[in-house]
Amino acid sequence: MLQPLEILQKYFGYKSFRPQQKEIIESIISGKDNLVLMPTGGGKSICYQIPAIFMKGTCIVVSPLISLMKDQVDALKAHGISAEFINSSQNHHEQNKIEQALNQGTLNLLYVSPEKLVSDGFMNKLERVDINLFAIDEAHCISSWGHDFRPEYTKLAQLKTKFSHVPVVALTATADKITRRDITKQLALKEPQVFISSFDRPNISLEARPGQKRIEQIIQFVKERPNKSGIIYCLSRKNTEDVSQKLQKKGVKAMCYHAGMPDGARAGIQEEFLKDNLQVVCATIAFGMGIDKSNVSWIIHYNLPQNVEGYYQEIGRAGRDGSPAESVLFYSFRDYTVLRDLLSKNASKNTEVKISKLERMLQFAETQSCRRKVLLSYFGEDLATDCGNCDVCKNPPQYIEGKIIGQKALSAVVRMKEKVGINLLIDVLRGSGRREIFERGYNTIKTYGAGREHTNSEWQYFIQQIINNGLCEIAYDQNNIIKLTEAGKELLYGNRSLQLASLAKKLERQKEIKAAAKVKTKTQTIADELFEKLRGLRRRLAQAKGVPPYIIFTDKSLLDMSKNKPLTEEAMMSIQGMGERKMHLYGDKFLNAIKEYVIEKGRDGQKITGSTQLISFDLYQRGISIEDIAKERGLTKSTIINHLVHLFEAGENIDISQFLSEKEYKIVKQVVSQMQTPFKIKDVFEALEGNIDYDKIRFAMAQMGRSKI
Ligand code: ADP
Ligand code: ZN
């Protein structure tokens, strides 16, 4: 019987478990109830799929996302695992067929919607089936405290009464304590083992940018990543329409997606996005919940999100296959005040909590220390070292003397009698001709135009820091006007110093970093080119089968192939995500594409022009057999051997033991030493009475030649 690790390798094509997966699987197999908290993309599914395959019987997976079930089941089938789903999207006949398969015990996994599961008839049918596990996905839906309560979930408590001997595993990406307790209680889990994984997703880079000229920045960002798909989250429908139109005008395949659109249109967009026919979706938060696309490679937040939980869940949709992914958050202080006003207007008993969550979100956006540390600390985790994969780590703040800057701003605040908000303050500092300034006479104050040397963005950046330093504060109950604090007075009267991070320096450095990143090594260019070729192949295969491309291979698998350029079946099997089934279905096609490419371009982009011998050698080094090289190149086997012999004589590192045994070498050597010079290979062959073939003799003689030196 296959052990869990062997199942992981054989079916899923992964070499090792991620942290905690092994422990969770073992705990399930031992028959315990389990509660699993893992971030989106952390790898929850494998935790129940492997026990489902390992144990006798069928695992019932409860999932609220009907739209997802088909994809999940397709993905399992692509791995050669027997799985089906049953829900209201199917007609009677289809449901019957699946129930039959269930009764026959041929299914490893059956996905069901909670409604279907708790319907009377179905529960009774299940009692006659050998069930090995109940997996409750998105288990937070059971809690009315959670953000996604589903009343049907509360009926799942029946499971532990009706099937007291069957273990239950509840899985979720929402970690807060109340929800956790609620899940355990409502599902009536028996002393569950609780597994809480790190919420870190190190492959997603984190970045926050001041939100000026957002559209321009976004267009540039997308243009620089022509083959990478992503999601832009906007707060309003209007924004989604705006951004998608502007991207379309620039020739980008982008669409908007929001709750105001008809269901059919939304489903269509989702489908096109899954199939890689649509590069960008500009969406309100409604999008993404039901999508399991593993190759979303970036997420942009057009505005400051309302809380860190939501933000983190959204960026979590990028890089699910583990390949490098990016997230960019645009924010401005105005975003914050708009949201805050909105929350205050719709006052409810939770308003205070919501506002404090919004504040934490702003703090995250404005932080000048490792962003991942700040983020993880929000979820109660301590990151030991700076992450190296956020904008702050890559481009640490460069501080400048900020006393005079601060004094200019605060003096303007005082001279305008603490009656203005941030934007007007900046306009005054920059000497703008805005009508309001003249109407209110602010053009006559001493600090009018005193800050012209800094751009609007720079001032936004400075003032945020001045606020964070406690030198002034915002009166949210008075139209967000700025008021001086005691500490601010100290600065104004010269009794306090101030260091400010410089936006200009940050941007300058950013440009340098970007320019450096653009200089690609030749090896990288070649890998990129091959990746595109493989992506094309994958797209054609996916179209022919009518499945999303990532069902065939994830981007991560293709990246791995383009980097390592496997040419043999063994080498191909060690590619991430290459299970036996996929090798069987697609292995050859991809091997051929890689082979073709390597022959045309040579290894690592050094196109081998001069020597036909080197081409053979190149292929030989990639582990291709002599027969295959000959076939591939349309030459005879003995020509290829000749190439290798020549190179061996010239000192190339060729292991000839695979062509010639030690014993054979000795025999040839013996015969050759007795030959009269000059002699031909044919003479040796005849002297050996045809017992050792020509190729071996050639290698033996080459070896003798080398030994002499
Ligand atoms: P979640 O349900 O937690 O959001 P998934 O179960 O969809 O995450 O897993 C996310 C991705 O990680 C999938 O592409 C999955 O195949 C991959 N994955 C899971 N476990 C491993 C592993 N041990 N090694 C490599 N990739 C893995
Ligand atoms: Zn960092």
mmCIF file of N, CA and C and ligand atoms in Angstrom, residues 369-373 386-394, ligand 2:
data_model
loop_
_atom_site.group_PDB
_atom_site.id
_atom_site.type_symbol
_atom_site.label_atom_id
_atom_site.label_comp_id
_atom_site.label_asym_id
_atom_site.label_seq_id
_atom_site.Cartn_x
_atom_site.Cartn_y
_atom_site.Cartn_z
ATOM 1 N N SER A 369 8.800 50.077 8.249
ATOM 2 C CA SER A 369 9.610 48.892 8.565
ATOM 3 C C SER A 369 9.059 47.692 7.801
ATOM 4 N N CYS A 370 9.758 46.574 7.883
ATOM 5 C CA CYS A 370 9.404 45.410 7.062
ATOM 6 C C CYS A 370 7.891 45.158 7.093
ATOM 7 N N ARG A 371 7.298 45.234 5.934
ATOM 8 C CA ARG A 371 5.849 45.128 5.823
ATOM 9 C C ARG A 371 5.322 43.756 6.263
ATOM 10 N N ARG A 372 6.079 42.724 5.950
ATOM 11 C CA ARG A 372 5.611 41.384 6.293
ATOM 12 C C ARG A 372 5.589 41.200 7.813
ATOM 13 N N LYS A 373 6.577 41.829 8.475
ATOM 14 C CA LYS A 373 6.587 41.745 9.933
ATOM 15 C C LYS A 373 5.325 42.384 10.501
ATOM 16 N N ASP A 386 13.763 40.354 8.973
ATOM 17 C CA ASP A 386 13.061 41.084 7.916
ATOM 18 C C ASP A 386 12.923 40.188 6.696
ATOM 19 N N CYS A 387 11.862 40.418 5.927
ATOM 20 C CA CYS A 387 11.511 39.419 4.917
ATOM 21 C C CYS A 387 12.340 39.497 3.640
ATOM 22 N N GLY A 388 12.820 40.669 3.304
ATOM 23 C CA GLY A 388 13.594 40.790 2.061
ATOM 24 C C GLY A 388 12.721 40.791 0.817
ATOM 25 N N ASN A 389 11.425 40.642 0.965
ATOM 26 C CA ASN A 389 10.543 40.592 -0.203
ATOM 27 C C ASN A 389 9.386 41.583 -0.082
ATOM 28 N N CYS A 390 9.696 42.744 0.532
ATOM 29 C CA CYS A 390 8.689 43.805 0.531
ATOM 30 C C CYS A 390 9.389 45.085 0.091
ATOM 31 N N ASP A 391 8.604 46.098 -0.237
ATOM 32 C CA ASP A 391 9.224 47.332 -0.738
ATOM 33 C C ASP A 391 10.139 47.975 0.293
ATOM 34 N N VAL A 392 9.778 47.858 1.564
ATOM 35 C CA VAL A 392 10.616 48.497 2.584
ATOM 36 C C VAL A 392 11.962 47.773 2.709
ATOM 37 N N CYS A 393 11.925 46.447 2.679
ATOM 38 C CA CYS A 393 13.178 45.688 2.758
ATOM 39 C C CYS A 393 14.053 45.966 1.530
ATOM 40 N N LYS A 394 13.412 46.027 0.362
ATOM 41 C CA LYS A 394 14.196 46.199 -0.858
ATOM 42 C C LYS A 394 14.706 47.622 -1.006
HETATM 43 ZN ZN ZN B 2 10.162 42.981 4.424
#
